[in-house]
Amino acid sequence: MNWVDILNQYSNDALTAIALAHRIAPFSGANGAGSQKGGVGPGNRVAAITALKKTLGTANGVAYALKFMGAVELAALRALVHLGGTALADTIFNQLKAQGAPMLLNRLPAQQQVAPDYQDTPHFEDVIARATCFGLIFSRDSQRGYFWQLGLAPADTLFIPESVMQHLEHNPDFAQPARQKANTPDVVLASSAFQFQRDLSRYWRHARKQKELAFTAQGWIYKANFKTFLTALNLPINVANDEPSNPLLWFMRRILTALDEFEGLGGEPFVAVREESQLLTLPIAERIKKVFDTWRYSGAWNELGRLPLDKQGYDSKRDMGQEAAPEMAAARDVLLRMMARLVAGHADEWVSTNSLIGQMRRQHYEFLFPRSKRKGYSSYYTPYSSISANPYNIAFPAVRDEAMGWTLVEQGFIVEILTGPLHWMGLVELGYTTGDQTGEHAMPTSYRLTDTGAWLLGIGEQPAFVESGGRLVVQPNFTILAMEPINDLVLIDLDRFADVQGGDLAIVYQLTRESLYRGQQQGWDASRVMAFLEQHQGAPVANNVRRTLEEWQLQHQRITIHRNAIVVQFADEESQTQTHEAIGEFEPRNLGNHFAIVQKGEAKALVAALRTAGWMPLEPATTDATVTTPTPATMPQELQAIRLEALADDTGDGVQRIGLTFTQLTPSIWVLGQLAQFAEVDAKGKWAITPSSVRVSINAGESVEQILAVLSDLNVEAVPTAVERLVRKWGGFFGEASLKTVILLELSTFEVLTNLANDPEIGPWLSAIEGASKPLAIVAGEHAEAVRAALAERGVVFGEGV
């Protein structure tokens, strides 16, 4: 802004005060009519501004003004100079307060007039008004329109005009040193690169346990699921318990996504977590640098989107599609190089944040937003006004001019980097004054590089990171303590068969039957788990832990499902032993007598190996994996492999049997599976169908017809009639019967039958024959005489046959 633009912001009364401070005589208008009392008025406003701009900003004008500045005004000028000449009024007030400047700590009420000619201890507003009167500090109000006129009271943004700034920078009292050392702050927010990597590991390991992450339509992890991440990282879940309110965890997810640790499942909003981490297998130093470089050079994180300002073109309420433009990586690079230069040779010292901001403003004014001149305008076209005016596709409607924009946006961008990624990743520690707000968005009074930060900025040696040396402690109550420092790869393996319970210096795990079962499914059986625990404990596990793990393993092995496996069946133990060498390369594993399972190689190669060794294996006619129960339509020819014969009692127990004879030495497991539903095998290995085996099958839900159908499919000939008759007999096919002596009672009419059925004495003894053409009823033989007597009493006359 030039002097005409600056002075035109102010009211006539303010211009009068500025003119009087510089001993400029009262003005008269162009038509000879001046304002009342000789001040600036509408008629002489242009003349007053013309006279003032001849003095303001000159060497004599600045030197003259400095003579009237007190200690507080000089402190405010120094603060503004060190910030590059522009800052929010609140920022300057807080700095003066922190420095103990002799001013009132309460702000001046809005309705009270400022006193630039104060005599006692001033308010902050009085101090700025005095500096304004003498042409050193001016204001800009971002909340007012362009035509709003300012008074002497400071607005929200303060600045020093460029011509004044040039004179102050050459004044020894205001010169900004290349490095401004700061005192140790009252409040220090410590930071650890090692701890950040440990938390990043916990985040990935918890995500891997879930196998995939689901997101809302806005791209955030569902709130209920996100709480489990807070628990996994030992963070409180009663506040800020959603992802948008936790930028650190959001940052972790964005970084891990950029590192390809997560992969899409056919598109958003689902991602799967890779079974093995590419990042966590690296040494800790390489991991730290890889994460740092990913943030520094990629678009994984967008600091402009984190600014607490109204934005257009960027939706901070959505995660998806918020990649940062490539130009932002270049801006970060400029800032990091400046941070390195400011502490070269003194990396362990605290640095004033104002020093960093001031140097960036003076030396790299356009490091973030490039400026361009628009035709037809006397001033620069602000790059903040529309999404097409900058490369970031973002606009800030509240930013009304460039001077204010640099403070709100560029300075805010620097603060976001300091209090966000650099602090989160353990590269800087932040310093604050007691009582100040801390954390993200809150500008620190100073900062200090950690050893890791100095190394990554190229001004320090790589620190020695201790990432191993810890050990596991397995307690008798099945609690496992992972004592730091312990390698993340150990924790990754622990996650496979134990449940993490939390902890910092010692991470607590619990070993349960369910957690071991989870490990067993991933190849971690009890013996492997015990070997792992003893290796990292350096001693055997407790006896009760060993016994319990072995018991859980046995329970797990009671039922085993082998997927995509090949089963080899042998006629006897001799052939099983003799063929072992021939198929050794396929790593067979015996499944009891006469069976082995092969999970390595293909069936064709296995058959070829057996034939080469002189064996002629019988292959099933079907290889359809979807066929689980043979039916007449799917039954291979070789499955018709039994002969049925009704046998007399040959065991002396008085029970007749149906004997089963196999036509092959190695009957198919499909045949054995079908027969096992209704047949049994004795101690000598002979199969037979017995009354008890049929009853067991019927009680299990099978029918006689289903049993006969399976026998018909399996038998090489038609099922013998004697066999069919026995199966039906044992299965209760013909039901039950009984013969009884009864009396048939024929009555004269159906009405009489109905009346007698309702008679309380006779009715219970009668059973009417439903559907008969005559009124007939049945009377049990033992009740015949009683019925006859009762009917005779009622006058019934019996006809012939009775």
Short mmCIF file of C-alpha atoms in Angstrom, two decimals, residues 387-729:
data_model
loop_
_atom_site.label_atom_id
_atom_site.label_comp_id
_atom_site.label_asym_id
_atom_site.label_seq_id
_atom_site.Cartn_x
_atom_site.Cartn_y
_atom_site.Cartn_z
CA ILE A 387 -9.70 -20.36 -6.04
CA SER A 388 -8.35 -19.47 -9.49
CA ALA A 389 -5.90 -16.91 -8.11
CA ASN A 390 -3.48 -19.48 -6.63
CA PRO A 391 -2.29 -23.03 -7.39
CA TYR A 392 -3.97 -24.57 -4.32
CA ASN A 393 -7.61 -24.39 -5.46
CA ILE A 394 -8.52 -22.62 -2.23
CA ALA A 395 -9.76 -19.15 -1.32
CA PHE A 396 -10.21 -17.26 1.95
CA PRO A 397 -13.19 -14.88 1.80
CA ALA A 398 -12.30 -13.15 5.07
CA VAL A 399 -8.92 -11.99 3.73
CA ARG A 400 -9.50 -8.52 2.31
CA ASP A 401 -6.00 -7.32 1.46
CA GLU A 402 -2.55 -8.71 0.89
CA ALA A 403 -0.91 -7.40 4.05
CA MET A 404 -3.53 -9.02 6.25
CA GLY A 405 -3.45 -12.12 4.04
CA TRP A 406 0.23 -12.79 4.64
CA THR A 407 -0.34 -12.68 8.40
CA LEU A 408 -3.43 -14.87 8.38
CA VAL A 409 -2.39 -17.35 5.70
CA GLU A 410 1.41 -17.54 5.28
CA GLN A 411 2.11 -16.96 8.96
CA GLY A 412 -0.71 -19.36 9.81
CA PHE A 413 0.81 -21.92 7.43
CA ILE A 414 4.13 -21.70 9.28
CA VAL A 415 2.39 -22.14 12.63
CA GLU A 416 0.46 -25.17 11.31
CA ILE A 417 3.71 -26.85 10.24
CA LEU A 418 5.40 -26.15 13.58
CA THR A 419 2.50 -27.21 15.79
CA GLY A 420 1.34 -30.00 13.47
CA PRO A 421 3.60 -32.36 11.48
CA LEU A 422 6.99 -31.19 12.79
CA HIS A 423 5.86 -31.50 16.41
CA TRP A 424 3.87 -34.71 15.85
CA MET A 425 6.79 -36.43 14.13
CA GLY A 426 9.13 -35.48 16.98
CA LEU A 427 11.26 -32.94 15.10
CA VAL A 428 10.58 -29.79 17.17
CA GLU A 429 9.68 -28.96 20.75
CA LEU A 430 7.34 -26.01 21.34
CA GLY A 431 7.61 -23.30 23.98
CA TYR A 432 4.76 -21.21 25.41
CA THR A 433 4.21 -18.61 28.09
CA THR A 434 2.29 -19.69 31.19
CA GLY A 435 -1.43 -19.34 30.59
CA ASP A 436 -1.18 -19.42 26.79
CA GLN A 437 -3.23 -21.79 24.67
CA THR A 438 -1.05 -24.64 23.41
CA GLY A 439 -1.20 -27.24 20.67
CA GLU A 440 -2.22 -27.11 17.02
CA HIS A 441 -3.10 -23.62 15.68
CA ALA A 442 -1.61 -21.96 18.81
CA MET A 443 1.50 -20.00 17.83
CA PRO A 444 4.39 -20.82 20.23
CA THR A 445 6.64 -18.09 21.53
CA SER A 446 9.64 -20.23 20.58
CA TYR A 447 10.66 -23.63 19.28
CA ARG A 448 13.71 -25.90 19.42
CA LEU A 449 14.84 -28.64 17.06
CA THR A 450 15.19 -32.10 18.54
CA ASP A 451 18.24 -34.18 17.68
CA THR A 452 16.13 -35.96 15.06
CA GLY A 453 14.94 -32.64 13.63
CA ALA A 454 18.49 -31.31 13.34
CA TRP A 455 19.53 -34.54 11.58
CA LEU A 456 16.70 -34.42 9.06
CA LEU A 457 17.34 -30.72 8.33
CA GLY A 458 20.97 -31.55 7.57
CA ILE A 459 22.61 -29.69 10.46
CA GLY A 460 23.17 -32.56 12.89
CA GLU A 461 24.34 -36.14 13.11
CA GLN A 462 21.94 -39.06 12.98
CA PRO A 463 20.91 -39.91 16.55
CA ALA A 464 21.46 -43.39 17.92
CA PHE A 465 18.03 -45.01 18.13
CA VAL A 466 17.77 -47.95 20.54
CA GLU A 467 15.09 -50.17 19.03
CA SER A 468 16.03 -53.53 20.54
CA GLY A 469 17.29 -54.89 23.81
CA GLY A 470 13.97 -55.23 25.54
CA ARG A 471 12.50 -58.64 26.29
CA LEU A 472 9.28 -60.48 26.91
CA VAL A 473 8.16 -61.57 30.36
CA VAL A 474 5.56 -64.36 30.34
CA GLN A 475 3.74 -64.50 33.67
CA PRO A 476 1.92 -67.57 35.07
CA ASN A 477 -1.44 -65.79 34.68
CA PHE A 478 -0.88 -65.71 30.87
CA THR A 479 0.01 -62.00 30.87
CA ILE A 480 2.89 -61.11 28.55
CA LEU A 481 4.91 -57.94 29.23
CA ALA A 482 6.81 -56.52 26.26
CA MET A 483 9.54 -54.46 27.94
CA GLU A 484 10.93 -51.48 26.02
CA PRO A 485 12.97 -51.06 23.97
CA ILE A 486 11.58 -53.86 21.86
CA ASN A 487 11.57 -54.25 18.11
CA ASP A 488 8.28 -53.64 16.32
CA LEU A 489 8.66 -56.92 14.46
CA VAL A 490 8.38 -58.73 17.81
CA LEU A 491 5.17 -56.82 18.55
CA ILE A 492 3.80 -57.61 15.10
CA ASP A 493 4.27 -61.33 15.78
CA LEU A 494 2.81 -61.00 19.29
CA ASP A 495 -0.33 -59.49 17.77
CA ARG A 496 -0.90 -62.74 15.87
CA PHE A 497 -1.57 -64.89 18.94
CA ALA A 498 -2.10 -62.52 21.91
CA ASP A 499 -4.42 -59.59 22.67
CA VAL A 500 -2.83 -56.21 23.42
CA GLN A 501 -4.08 -54.53 26.61
CA GLY A 502 -2.17 -51.23 26.42
CA GLY A 503 0.83 -49.80 28.25
CA ASP A 504 3.80 -47.59 27.41
CA LEU A 505 7.13 -48.59 28.91
CA ALA A 506 5.82 -52.14 29.12
CA ILE A 507 3.19 -53.14 26.58
CA VAL A 508 0.77 -55.64 28.12
CA TYR A 509 -0.61 -58.62 26.18
CA GLN A 510 -3.01 -61.36 27.28
CA LEU A 511 -2.75 -64.91 25.97
CA THR A 512 -6.13 -66.68 25.71
CA ARG A 513 -7.52 -69.76 24.00
CA GLU A 514 -9.29 -67.48 21.49
CA SER A 515 -6.12 -65.52 20.73
CA LEU A 516 -4.15 -68.75 20.27
CA TYR A 517 -6.85 -70.01 17.94
CA ARG A 518 -6.38 -66.83 15.88
CA GLY A 519 -2.67 -67.56 15.75
CA GLN A 520 -3.20 -71.21 14.84
CA GLN A 521 -5.14 -70.13 11.79
CA GLN A 522 -2.06 -68.15 10.70
CA GLY A 523 0.38 -70.99 11.30
CA TRP A 524 1.28 -70.17 14.92
CA ASP A 525 0.59 -73.45 16.74
CA ALA A 526 1.36 -73.92 20.44
CA SER A 527 4.89 -75.22 19.88
CA ARG A 528 5.81 -72.26 17.68
CA VAL A 529 4.30 -69.82 20.18
CA MET A 530 6.24 -71.36 23.09
CA ALA A 531 9.49 -71.31 21.11
CA PHE A 532 8.92 -67.63 20.24
CA LEU A 533 8.14 -66.67 23.85
CA GLU A 534 11.11 -68.55 25.26
CA GLN A 535 13.46 -67.06 22.67
CA HIS A 536 12.51 -63.48 23.58
CA GLN A 537 12.18 -64.18 27.30
CA GLY A 538 15.51 -65.94 27.50
CA ALA A 539 14.04 -68.62 29.76
CA PRO A 540 11.39 -71.38 29.64
CA VAL A 541 7.76 -70.41 30.15
CA ALA A 542 6.01 -71.50 33.35
CA ASN A 543 4.89 -75.13 33.46
CA ASN A 544 1.20 -74.25 33.80
CA VAL A 545 1.43 -72.01 30.73
CA ARG A 546 3.10 -74.79 28.76
CA ARG A 547 0.51 -77.40 29.79
CA THR A 548 -2.40 -75.10 29.01
CA LEU A 549 -1.04 -74.20 25.58
CA GLU A 550 -0.61 -77.87 24.78
CA GLU A 551 -4.19 -78.58 25.90
CA TRP A 552 -5.51 -75.73 23.72
CA GLN A 553 -3.53 -77.13 20.81
CA LEU A 554 -5.08 -80.57 21.25
CA GLN A 555 -8.56 -79.05 21.37
CA HIS A 556 -7.80 -77.16 18.20
CA GLN A 557 -6.61 -80.30 16.44
CA ARG A 558 -9.77 -82.34 17.13
CA ILE A 559 -11.26 -80.99 13.92
CA THR A 560 -9.01 -79.87 11.08
CA ILE A 561 -10.19 -78.45 7.77
CA HIS A 562 -7.63 -78.72 4.96
CA ARG A 563 -8.45 -76.52 2.00
CA ASN A 564 -7.37 -77.41 -1.54
CA ALA A 565 -5.60 -80.51 -0.24
CA ILE A 566 -4.98 -83.90 -1.93
CA VAL A 567 -5.80 -87.03 0.08
CA VAL A 568 -3.84 -90.23 -0.71
CA GLN A 569 -5.41 -93.49 0.45
CA PHE A 570 -3.36 -96.68 0.89
CA ALA A 571 -4.55 -100.31 0.99
CA ASP A 572 -2.39 -101.11 4.00
CA GLU A 573 0.44 -99.83 6.16
CA GLU A 574 3.05 -101.56 3.97
CA SER A 575 2.07 -99.65 0.84
CA GLN A 576 1.87 -96.43 2.88
CA THR A 577 5.45 -96.92 4.07
CA GLN A 578 6.85 -98.01 0.72
CA THR A 579 5.45 -95.03 -1.21
CA HIS A 580 6.65 -92.44 1.29
CA GLU A 581 9.97 -91.90 -0.47
CA ALA A 582 8.33 -91.65 -3.89
CA ILE A 583 6.12 -88.75 -2.81
CA GLY A 584 8.50 -87.18 -0.28
CA GLU A 585 8.89 -83.98 -2.32
CA PHE A 586 5.16 -83.33 -1.87
CA GLU A 587 5.59 -83.30 1.94
CA PRO A 588 2.84 -85.80 2.81
CA ARG A 589 1.48 -85.87 6.34
CA ASN A 590 -0.11 -89.05 7.68
CA LEU A 591 -3.73 -88.84 8.79
CA GLY A 592 -3.92 -92.07 10.76
CA ASN A 593 -3.67 -95.50 9.17
CA HIS A 594 -3.95 -95.80 5.39
CA PHE A 595 -4.33 -92.03 4.69
CA ALA A 596 -2.00 -89.10 4.04
CA ILE A 597 -2.65 -85.49 3.11
CA VAL A 598 -0.62 -83.54 0.56
CA GLN A 599 -0.84 -79.74 0.44
CA LYS A 600 2.15 -79.04 -1.77
CA GLY A 601 2.11 -79.65 -5.51
CA GLU A 602 -0.58 -80.71 -7.96
CA ALA A 603 -2.49 -83.99 -8.24
CA LYS A 604 -1.15 -84.72 -11.74
CA ALA A 605 2.45 -84.41 -10.56
CA LEU A 606 1.73 -86.63 -7.58
CA VAL A 607 0.18 -89.34 -9.78
CA ALA A 608 3.17 -89.15 -12.15
CA ALA A 609 5.58 -89.60 -9.24
CA LEU A 610 3.72 -92.69 -8.02
CA ARG A 611 3.65 -94.24 -11.49
CA THR A 612 7.36 -93.59 -11.92
CA ALA A 613 7.95 -95.51 -8.69
CA GLY A 614 5.97 -98.48 -10.02
CA TRP A 615 2.60 -97.83 -8.40
CA MET A 616 -0.66 -97.52 -10.31
CA PRO A 617 -2.86 -95.13 -8.30
CA LEU A 618 -6.60 -95.10 -8.86
CA GLU A 619 -7.82 -91.60 -9.62
CA PRO A 620 -11.41 -90.43 -9.01
CA ALA A 621 -13.41 -89.83 -12.17
CA THR A 622 -14.48 -86.34 -11.05
CA THR A 623 -12.39 -83.41 -9.89
CA ASP A 624 -15.31 -81.09 -9.31
CA ALA A 625 -14.54 -79.48 -5.96
CA THR A 626 -18.16 -78.41 -5.55
CA VAL A 627 -19.38 -82.04 -5.30
CA THR A 628 -19.37 -82.89 -1.58
CA THR A 629 -21.97 -85.70 -1.49
CA PRO A 630 -22.19 -88.26 -4.33
CA THR A 631 -25.61 -88.67 -5.89
CA PRO A 632 -26.76 -90.98 -8.73
CA ALA A 633 -26.14 -88.11 -11.14
CA THR A 634 -22.58 -87.41 -9.90
CA MET A 635 -21.53 -90.89 -8.77
CA PRO A 636 -18.23 -91.96 -10.40
CA GLN A 637 -18.29 -95.51 -11.75
CA GLU A 638 -15.56 -96.75 -9.39
CA LEU A 639 -17.66 -95.71 -6.36
CA GLN A 640 -19.94 -98.71 -7.00
CA ALA A 641 -17.61 -100.69 -4.81
CA ILE A 642 -19.57 -102.91 -2.34
CA ARG A 643 -21.37 -106.22 -2.28
CA LEU A 644 -24.27 -106.72 0.17
CA GLU A 645 -25.20 -110.00 1.86
CA ALA A 646 -27.71 -110.77 4.61
CA LEU A 647 -25.78 -112.75 7.22
CA ALA A 648 -26.98 -114.96 10.00
CA ASP A 649 -25.81 -114.49 13.55
CA ASP A 650 -22.06 -115.06 13.24
CA THR A 651 -20.97 -113.41 16.47
CA GLY A 652 -23.07 -115.27 19.00
CA ASP A 653 -24.95 -112.18 20.16
CA GLY A 654 -28.22 -113.18 18.51
CA VAL A 655 -28.21 -110.20 16.13
CA GLN A 656 -28.51 -110.64 12.41
CA ARG A 657 -26.28 -108.42 10.23
CA ILE A 658 -25.93 -107.21 6.65
CA GLY A 659 -22.34 -107.79 5.67
CA LEU A 660 -20.44 -105.33 3.41
CA THR A 661 -17.65 -106.53 1.13
CA PHE A 662 -15.54 -103.97 -0.80
CA THR A 663 -14.63 -104.72 -4.40
CA GLN A 664 -11.42 -102.65 -4.08
CA LEU A 665 -8.54 -102.75 -1.65
CA THR A 666 -8.84 -98.96 -1.19
CA PRO A 667 -12.51 -98.04 -1.18
CA SER A 668 -13.05 -94.35 -1.86
CA ILE A 669 -13.40 -92.04 1.09
CA TRP A 670 -16.67 -90.95 -0.49
CA VAL A 671 -17.92 -94.55 -0.14
CA LEU A 672 -16.74 -94.74 3.46
CA GLY A 673 -18.35 -91.40 4.22
CA GLN A 674 -21.69 -92.53 2.84
CA LEU A 675 -21.62 -95.88 4.65
CA ALA A 676 -20.64 -94.27 7.95
CA GLN A 677 -24.11 -92.67 8.08
CA PHE A 678 -25.88 -96.03 8.73
CA ALA A 679 -23.18 -98.76 8.99
CA GLU A 680 -20.52 -99.56 11.54
CA VAL A 681 -17.09 -101.19 11.60
CA ASP A 682 -16.05 -103.77 14.19
CA ALA A 683 -12.72 -104.26 15.92
CA LYS A 684 -11.48 -106.42 13.07
CA GLY A 685 -12.15 -103.70 10.51
CA LYS A 686 -15.20 -105.41 9.00
CA TRP A 687 -18.12 -103.25 7.90
CA ALA A 688 -21.76 -104.26 8.50
CA ILE A 689 -25.24 -102.83 8.79
CA THR A 690 -26.94 -103.70 12.09
CA PRO A 691 -30.28 -102.90 13.75
CA SER A 692 -28.55 -100.43 16.08
CA SER A 693 -26.66 -98.64 13.27
CA VAL A 694 -29.91 -98.24 11.30
CA ARG A 695 -31.75 -96.87 14.34
CA VAL A 696 -28.96 -94.34 14.96
CA SER A 697 -29.26 -93.17 11.37
CA ILE A 698 -33.08 -92.90 11.59
CA ASN A 699 -32.80 -90.90 14.83
CA ALA A 700 -30.32 -88.56 13.11
CA GLY A 701 -32.95 -87.68 10.50
CA GLU A 702 -32.26 -90.19 7.73
CA SER A 703 -35.14 -92.22 6.23
CA VAL A 704 -35.31 -95.86 5.19
CA GLU A 705 -35.71 -94.80 1.55
CA GLN A 706 -32.54 -92.64 1.72
CA ILE A 707 -30.53 -95.55 3.15
CA LEU A 708 -31.77 -97.91 0.45
CA ALA A 709 -31.02 -95.31 -2.24
CA VAL A 710 -27.38 -95.02 -1.13
CA LEU A 711 -27.04 -98.84 -1.02
CA SER A 712 -28.52 -99.06 -4.50
CA ASP A 713 -25.95 -96.52 -5.80
CA LEU A 714 -22.99 -98.21 -4.13
CA ASN A 715 -23.80 -101.90 -4.67
CA VAL A 716 -22.50 -103.49 -7.84
CA GLU A 717 -25.78 -105.36 -8.28
CA ALA A 718 -29.39 -104.81 -7.30
CA VAL A 719 -29.96 -104.68 -3.57
CA PRO A 720 -31.03 -108.21 -2.46
CA THR A 721 -34.67 -108.53 -1.33
CA ALA A 722 -33.57 -109.98 2.00
CA VAL A 723 -31.33 -106.96 2.62
CA GLU A 724 -34.12 -104.52 1.72
CA ARG A 725 -36.56 -106.35 4.03
CA LEU A 726 -34.13 -106.19 6.96
CA VAL A 727 -33.41 -102.47 6.48
CA ARG A 728 -37.12 -101.70 6.37
CA LYS A 729 -37.68 -103.87 9.43
#
